[in-house]
Tab-separated table of C-alpha atoms and ligand atoms in Angstrom:
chain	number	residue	atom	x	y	z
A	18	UNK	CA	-13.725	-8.562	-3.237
A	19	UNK	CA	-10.622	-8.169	-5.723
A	20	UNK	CA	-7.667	-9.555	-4.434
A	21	UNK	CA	-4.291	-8.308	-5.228
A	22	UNK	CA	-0.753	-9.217	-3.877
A	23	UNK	CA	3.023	-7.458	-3.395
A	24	UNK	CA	5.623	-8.874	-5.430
A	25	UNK	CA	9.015	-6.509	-5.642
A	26	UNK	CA	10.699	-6.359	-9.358
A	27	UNK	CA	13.932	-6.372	-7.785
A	28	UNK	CA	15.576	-7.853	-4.478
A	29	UNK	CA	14.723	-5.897	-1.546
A	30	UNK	CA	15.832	-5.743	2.367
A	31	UNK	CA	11.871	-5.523	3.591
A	32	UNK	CA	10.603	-8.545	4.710
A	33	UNK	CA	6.875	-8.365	4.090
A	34	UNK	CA	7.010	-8.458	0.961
A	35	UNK	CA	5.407	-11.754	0.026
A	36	UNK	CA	6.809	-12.137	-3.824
A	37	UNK	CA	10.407	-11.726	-4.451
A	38	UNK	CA	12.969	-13.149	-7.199
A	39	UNK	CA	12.170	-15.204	-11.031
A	40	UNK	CA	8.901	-12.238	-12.127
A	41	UNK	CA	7.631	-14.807	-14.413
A	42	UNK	CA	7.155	-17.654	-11.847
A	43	UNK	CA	5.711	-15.569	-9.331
A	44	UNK	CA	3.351	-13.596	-11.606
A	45	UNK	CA	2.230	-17.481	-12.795
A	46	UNK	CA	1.689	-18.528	-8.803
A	47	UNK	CA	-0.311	-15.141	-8.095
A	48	UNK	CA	-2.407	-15.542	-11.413
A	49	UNK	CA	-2.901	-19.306	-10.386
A	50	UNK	CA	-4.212	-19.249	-6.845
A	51	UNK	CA	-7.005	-16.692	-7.784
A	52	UNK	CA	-5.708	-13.284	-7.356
A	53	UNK	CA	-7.026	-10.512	-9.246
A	54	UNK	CA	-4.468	-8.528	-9.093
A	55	UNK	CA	-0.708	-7.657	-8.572
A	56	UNK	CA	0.757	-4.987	-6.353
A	57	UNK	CA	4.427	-4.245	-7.910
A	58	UNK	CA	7.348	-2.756	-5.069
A	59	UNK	CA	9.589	-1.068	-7.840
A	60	UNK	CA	12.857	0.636	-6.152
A	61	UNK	CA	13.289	3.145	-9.535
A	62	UNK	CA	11.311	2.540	-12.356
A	63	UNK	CA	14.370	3.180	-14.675
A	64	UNK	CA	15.509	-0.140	-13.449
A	65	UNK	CA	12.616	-1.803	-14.822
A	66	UNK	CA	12.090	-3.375	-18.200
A	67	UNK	CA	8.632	-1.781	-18.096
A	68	UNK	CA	7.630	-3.163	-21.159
A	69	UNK	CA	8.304	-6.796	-20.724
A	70	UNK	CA	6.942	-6.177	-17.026
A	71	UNK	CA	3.891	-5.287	-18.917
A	72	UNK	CA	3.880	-8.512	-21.263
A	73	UNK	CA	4.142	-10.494	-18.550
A	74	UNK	CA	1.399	-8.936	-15.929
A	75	UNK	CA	-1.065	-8.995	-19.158
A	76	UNK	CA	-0.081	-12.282	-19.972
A	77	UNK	CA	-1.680	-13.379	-16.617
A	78	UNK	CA	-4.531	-11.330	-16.998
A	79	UNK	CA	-3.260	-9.196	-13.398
A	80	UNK	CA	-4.245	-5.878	-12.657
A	81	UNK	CA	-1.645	-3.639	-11.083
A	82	UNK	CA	-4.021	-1.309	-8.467
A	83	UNK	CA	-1.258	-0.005	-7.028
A	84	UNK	CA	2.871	0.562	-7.087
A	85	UNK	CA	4.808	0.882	-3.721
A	86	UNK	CA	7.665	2.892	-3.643
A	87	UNK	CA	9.137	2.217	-0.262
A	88	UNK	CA	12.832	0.550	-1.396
A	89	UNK	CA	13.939	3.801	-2.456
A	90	UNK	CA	14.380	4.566	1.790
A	91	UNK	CA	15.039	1.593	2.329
A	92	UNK	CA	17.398	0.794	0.120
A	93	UNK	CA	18.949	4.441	-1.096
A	94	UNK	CA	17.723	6.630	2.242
A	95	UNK	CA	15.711	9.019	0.069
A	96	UNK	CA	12.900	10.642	1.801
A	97	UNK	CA	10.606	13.789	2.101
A	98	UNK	CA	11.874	14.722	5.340
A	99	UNK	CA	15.396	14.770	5.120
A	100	UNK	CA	17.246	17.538	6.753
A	101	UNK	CA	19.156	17.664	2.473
A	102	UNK	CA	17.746	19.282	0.486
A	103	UNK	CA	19.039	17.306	-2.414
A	104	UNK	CA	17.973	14.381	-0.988
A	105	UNK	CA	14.488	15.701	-0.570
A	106	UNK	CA	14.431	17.014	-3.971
A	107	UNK	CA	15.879	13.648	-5.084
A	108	UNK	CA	12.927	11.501	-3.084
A	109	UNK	CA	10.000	14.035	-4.682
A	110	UNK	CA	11.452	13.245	-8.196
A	111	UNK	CA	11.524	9.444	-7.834
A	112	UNK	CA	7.765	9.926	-6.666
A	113	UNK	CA	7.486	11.752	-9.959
A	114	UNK	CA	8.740	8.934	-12.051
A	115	UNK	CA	6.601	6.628	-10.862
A	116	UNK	CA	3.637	8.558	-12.478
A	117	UNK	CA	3.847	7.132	-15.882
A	118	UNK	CA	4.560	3.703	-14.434
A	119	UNK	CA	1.020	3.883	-12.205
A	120	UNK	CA	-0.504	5.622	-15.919
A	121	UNK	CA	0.443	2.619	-17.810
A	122	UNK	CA	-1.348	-0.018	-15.756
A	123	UNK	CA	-4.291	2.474	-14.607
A	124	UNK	CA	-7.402	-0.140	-15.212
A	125	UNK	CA	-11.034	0.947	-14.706
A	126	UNK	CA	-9.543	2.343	-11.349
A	127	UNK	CA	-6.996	5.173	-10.857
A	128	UNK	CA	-3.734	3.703	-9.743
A	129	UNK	CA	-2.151	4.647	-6.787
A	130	UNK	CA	0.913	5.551	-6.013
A	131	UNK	CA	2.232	4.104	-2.147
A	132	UNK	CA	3.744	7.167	0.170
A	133	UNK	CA	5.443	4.819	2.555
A	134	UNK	CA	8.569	5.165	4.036
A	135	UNK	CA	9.572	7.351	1.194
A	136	UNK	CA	7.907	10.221	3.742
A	137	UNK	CA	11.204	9.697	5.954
A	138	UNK	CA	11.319	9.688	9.895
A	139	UNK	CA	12.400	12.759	12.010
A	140	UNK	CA	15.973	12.946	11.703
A	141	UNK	CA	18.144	13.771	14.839
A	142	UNK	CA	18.325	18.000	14.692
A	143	UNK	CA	15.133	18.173	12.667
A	144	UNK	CA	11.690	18.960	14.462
A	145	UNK	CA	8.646	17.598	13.945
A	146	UNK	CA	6.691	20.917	12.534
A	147	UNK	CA	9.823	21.127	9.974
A	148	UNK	CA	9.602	17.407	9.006
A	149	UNK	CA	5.403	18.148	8.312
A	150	UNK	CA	5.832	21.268	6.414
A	151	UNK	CA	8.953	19.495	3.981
A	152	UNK	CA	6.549	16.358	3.945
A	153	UNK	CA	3.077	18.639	3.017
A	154	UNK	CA	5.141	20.782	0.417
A	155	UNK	CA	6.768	17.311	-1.308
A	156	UNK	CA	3.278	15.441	-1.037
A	157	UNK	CA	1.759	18.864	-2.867
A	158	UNK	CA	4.038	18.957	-5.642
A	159	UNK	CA	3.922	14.767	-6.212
A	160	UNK	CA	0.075	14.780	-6.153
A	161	UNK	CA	-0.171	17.693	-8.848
A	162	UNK	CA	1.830	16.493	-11.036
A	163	UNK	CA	0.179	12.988	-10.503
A	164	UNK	CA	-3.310	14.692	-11.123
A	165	UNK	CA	-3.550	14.745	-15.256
A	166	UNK	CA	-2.600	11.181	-15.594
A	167	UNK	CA	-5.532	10.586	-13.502
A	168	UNK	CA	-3.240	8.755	-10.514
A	169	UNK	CA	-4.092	8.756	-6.801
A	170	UNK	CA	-1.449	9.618	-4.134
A	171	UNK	CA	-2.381	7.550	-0.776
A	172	UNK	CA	-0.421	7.955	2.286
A	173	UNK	CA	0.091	5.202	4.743
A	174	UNK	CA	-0.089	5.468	8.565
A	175	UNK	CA	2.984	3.289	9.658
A	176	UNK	CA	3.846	2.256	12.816
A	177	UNK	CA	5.286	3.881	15.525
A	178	UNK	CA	8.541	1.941	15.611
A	179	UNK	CA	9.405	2.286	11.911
A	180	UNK	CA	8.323	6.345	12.046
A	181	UNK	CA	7.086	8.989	14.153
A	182	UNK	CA	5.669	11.336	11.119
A	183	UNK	CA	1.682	9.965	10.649
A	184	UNK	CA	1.227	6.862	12.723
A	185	UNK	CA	-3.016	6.688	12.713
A	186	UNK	CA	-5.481	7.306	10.491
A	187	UNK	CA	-6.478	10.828	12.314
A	188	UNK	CA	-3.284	12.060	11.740
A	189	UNK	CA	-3.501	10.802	7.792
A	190	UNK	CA	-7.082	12.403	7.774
A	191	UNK	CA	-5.534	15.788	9.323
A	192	UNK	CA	-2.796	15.917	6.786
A	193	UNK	CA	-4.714	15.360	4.009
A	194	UNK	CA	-6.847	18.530	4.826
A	195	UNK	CA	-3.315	20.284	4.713
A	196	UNK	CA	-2.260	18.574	1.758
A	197	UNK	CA	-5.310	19.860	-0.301
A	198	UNK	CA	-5.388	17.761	-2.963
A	199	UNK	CA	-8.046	15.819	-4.380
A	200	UNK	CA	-5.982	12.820	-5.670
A	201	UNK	CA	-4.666	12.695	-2.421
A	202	UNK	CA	-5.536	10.284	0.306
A	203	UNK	CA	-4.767	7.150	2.777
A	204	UNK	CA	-3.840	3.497	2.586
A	205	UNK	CA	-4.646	1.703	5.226
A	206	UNK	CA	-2.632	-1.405	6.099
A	207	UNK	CA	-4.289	-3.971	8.949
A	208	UNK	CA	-0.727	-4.841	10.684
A	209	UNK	CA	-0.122	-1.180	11.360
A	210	UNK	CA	-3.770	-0.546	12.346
A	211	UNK	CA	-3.789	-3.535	14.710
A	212	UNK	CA	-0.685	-1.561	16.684
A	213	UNK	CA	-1.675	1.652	16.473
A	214	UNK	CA	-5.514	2.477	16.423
A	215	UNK	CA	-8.619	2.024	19.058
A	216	UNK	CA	-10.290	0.341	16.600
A	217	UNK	CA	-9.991	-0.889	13.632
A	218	UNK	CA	-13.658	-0.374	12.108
A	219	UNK	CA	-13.961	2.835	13.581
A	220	UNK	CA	-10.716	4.056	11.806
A	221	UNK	CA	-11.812	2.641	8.675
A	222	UNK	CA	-15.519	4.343	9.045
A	223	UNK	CA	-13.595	7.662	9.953
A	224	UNK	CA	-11.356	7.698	6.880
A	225	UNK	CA	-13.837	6.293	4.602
A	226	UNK	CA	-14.274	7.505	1.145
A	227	UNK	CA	-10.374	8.748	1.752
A	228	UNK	CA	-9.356	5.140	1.454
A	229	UNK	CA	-7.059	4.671	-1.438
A	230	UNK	CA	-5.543	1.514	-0.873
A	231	UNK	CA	-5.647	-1.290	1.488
A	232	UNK	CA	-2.944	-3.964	3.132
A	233	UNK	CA	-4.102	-6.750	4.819
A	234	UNK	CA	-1.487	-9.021	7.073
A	235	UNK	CA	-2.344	-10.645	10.300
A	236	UNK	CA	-1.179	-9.470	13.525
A	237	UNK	CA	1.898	-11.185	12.952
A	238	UNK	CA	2.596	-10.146	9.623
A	239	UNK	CA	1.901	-13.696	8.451
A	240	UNK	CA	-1.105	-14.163	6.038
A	241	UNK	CA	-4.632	-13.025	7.103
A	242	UNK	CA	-5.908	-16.019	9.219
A	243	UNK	CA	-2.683	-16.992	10.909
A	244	UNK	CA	-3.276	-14.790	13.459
A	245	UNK	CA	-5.449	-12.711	16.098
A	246	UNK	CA	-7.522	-9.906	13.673
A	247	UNK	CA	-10.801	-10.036	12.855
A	248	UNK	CA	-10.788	-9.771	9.132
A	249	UNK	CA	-14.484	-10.596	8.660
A	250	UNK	CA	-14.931	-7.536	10.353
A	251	UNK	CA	-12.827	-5.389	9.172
A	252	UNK	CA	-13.879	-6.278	5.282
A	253	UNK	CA	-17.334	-5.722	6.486
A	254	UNK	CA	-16.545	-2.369	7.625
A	255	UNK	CA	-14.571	-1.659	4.625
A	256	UNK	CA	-16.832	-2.461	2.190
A	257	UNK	CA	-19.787	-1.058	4.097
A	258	UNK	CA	-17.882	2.531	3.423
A	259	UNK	CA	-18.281	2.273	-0.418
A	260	UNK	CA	-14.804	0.580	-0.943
A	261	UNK	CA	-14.275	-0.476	-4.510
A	262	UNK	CA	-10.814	-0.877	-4.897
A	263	UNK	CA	-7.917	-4.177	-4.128
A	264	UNK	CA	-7.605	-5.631	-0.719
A	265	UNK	CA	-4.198	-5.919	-1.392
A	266	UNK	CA	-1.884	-8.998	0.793
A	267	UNK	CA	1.273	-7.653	2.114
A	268	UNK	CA	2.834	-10.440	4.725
A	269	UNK	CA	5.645	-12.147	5.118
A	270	UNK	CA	6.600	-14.767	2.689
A	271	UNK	CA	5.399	-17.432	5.688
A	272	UNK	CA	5.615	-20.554	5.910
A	273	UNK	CA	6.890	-19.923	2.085
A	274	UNK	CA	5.346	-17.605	-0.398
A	275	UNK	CA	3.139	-19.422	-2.419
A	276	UNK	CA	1.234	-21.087	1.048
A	277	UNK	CA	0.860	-17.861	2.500
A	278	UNK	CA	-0.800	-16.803	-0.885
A	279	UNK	CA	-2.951	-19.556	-0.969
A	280	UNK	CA	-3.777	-19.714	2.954
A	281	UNK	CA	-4.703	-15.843	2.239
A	282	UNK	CA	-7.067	-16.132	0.091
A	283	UNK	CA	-8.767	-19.064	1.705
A	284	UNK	CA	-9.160	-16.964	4.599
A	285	UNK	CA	-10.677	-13.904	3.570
A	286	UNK	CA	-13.014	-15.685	0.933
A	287	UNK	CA	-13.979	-18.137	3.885
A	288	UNK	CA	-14.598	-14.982	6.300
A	289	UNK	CA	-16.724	-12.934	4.049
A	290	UNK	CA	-18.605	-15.908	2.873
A	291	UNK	CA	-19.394	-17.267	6.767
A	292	UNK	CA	-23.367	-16.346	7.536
A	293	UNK	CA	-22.773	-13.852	10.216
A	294	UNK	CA	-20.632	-11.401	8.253
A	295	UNK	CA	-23.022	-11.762	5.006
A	296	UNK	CA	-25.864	-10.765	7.639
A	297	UNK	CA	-23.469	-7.481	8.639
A	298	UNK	CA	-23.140	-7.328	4.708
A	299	UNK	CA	-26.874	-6.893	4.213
A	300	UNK	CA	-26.680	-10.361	2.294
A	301	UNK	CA	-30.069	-12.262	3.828
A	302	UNK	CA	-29.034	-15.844	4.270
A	303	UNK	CA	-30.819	-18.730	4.020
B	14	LER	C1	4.702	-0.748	3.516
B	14	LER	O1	3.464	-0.891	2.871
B	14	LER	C2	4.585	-0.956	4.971
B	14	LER	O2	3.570	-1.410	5.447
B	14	LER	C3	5.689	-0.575	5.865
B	14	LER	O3	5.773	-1.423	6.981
B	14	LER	C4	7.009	-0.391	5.203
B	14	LER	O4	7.998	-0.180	6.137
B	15	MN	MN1	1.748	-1.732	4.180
């Protein structure tokens, strides 16, 4: 299992992010407790010093598996589904410019690039069919031009009280047969899952090799382990699909950062390691 963990190059508003503030201390805490990797929130990558970003994540021997991309709602509004067009032309171009970024710290594993928020809600005198075809179009023209820098698109099923556009993994699997593209496909994240499908493992079976990306919190946003999912059996259904890529922590910084780091990790290594789920892995214990 590679580990991998979101830490935001600049301050941001959302709260699960579980690394925010001094880069250099936090990529040292992340390296230190074990993880593999790093997961990096950037708002707008020209508000990055991409090269010393790079330094530094190399420095500590990180990976970067994937780059999240949801401050640019949350913070500037911009999304796929806005009834402006400028705005919607404005969201699909910041997608754009996070190409290069995701090219630059692609590792044996095509980086992916997070479609969070940035797909927008359904704005008061916009329907639903409008707000899929703008979102389709936008997630066409981002995964093309994502395709020749070898960089995968995935699309995560959120919640239905942060958006009603793509709430399950069905509705992920039905628009990627409308979105058409190869690069293009889902993260799934465990808090959102735990709210929103019948089951967890079944979901993951369904979307299967379409699994970009994955988020693990508890069901209380707090670190895996803290509180009432199953993670030795959701890994175990993961992996069981062919997964390869980062598990990748995305909880609130609770109690405090670093201890939900460390209590994460503990957790999932403890859970996968316990003799029941290395039976379910096809591990023979003895
Ligand atoms: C982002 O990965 C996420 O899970 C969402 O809750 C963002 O609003
Ligand atoms: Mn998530």
């Amino acid at each position: 299992m590679k580990l991998s963990i979101v830490l935001s190059t600049q301050p941001a508003q959302f709260q699960a992010v579980t690394f925010k503030g001094d880069l250099e201390t936090n990529l040292a805490h992340i390296a230190g407790l074990g993880y593999d990797g790093v997961e990096l929130a950037i708002r707008d990558p020209r508000l990055v010093e991409l090269d010393e970003l790079e330094r530094l994540i190399r420095r500590h021997n990180l990976v970067v598996p994937a780059v999240g991309t949801g401050q640019a709602w949350g913070e500037e509004g911009l999304s796929f589904t806005d009834p402006d067009p400028a705005i919607r032309r404005a969201a699909i171009e910041r997608i754009k410019s996070h190409v290069p970024v995701a090219a630059r710290f692609k590792a044996e594993r095509p980086a992916v690039i997070i479609i969070g928020l940035v797909r927008g809600i359904v704005k008061p005198g916009v329907d639903h069919t409008q707000a899929m075809d703008w979102l389709i179009k936008a997630l066409r023209e981002c995964s093309f031009a994502a395709e020749p820098f070898g960089i995968r698109l995935a699309l995560e099923p959120i919640n239905r009280y942060e958006t009603t556009l793509i709430n399950n993994a069905s509705q992920g699997l039905e628009l990627i047969e409308r979105v058409g593209a190869d690069n293009f496909g889902l993260l799934l994240d465990t808090f959102h899952m735990n709210i929103e499908e019948p089951s967890l493992e079944d979901s993951i079976r369904r979307a299967s090799d379409r699994i970009f990306h994955f988020h693990v919190a508890d069901s209380n946003r707090w670190h895996p382990g803290a509180g009432h999912l199953d993670f030795g059996s959701i890994l175990t259904a993961l992996f069981a699909t062919g997964y390869a890529g980062f598990v990748s922590g995305e909880f609130m910084p609770m109690p405090d950062a670093v201890t939900g780091a460390q209590k994460a990790i503990e957790h999932l290594r403890a859970v996968l390691s316990s003799p029941s789920q290395k039976e379910g892995l096809g591990i023979r214990v003895v």
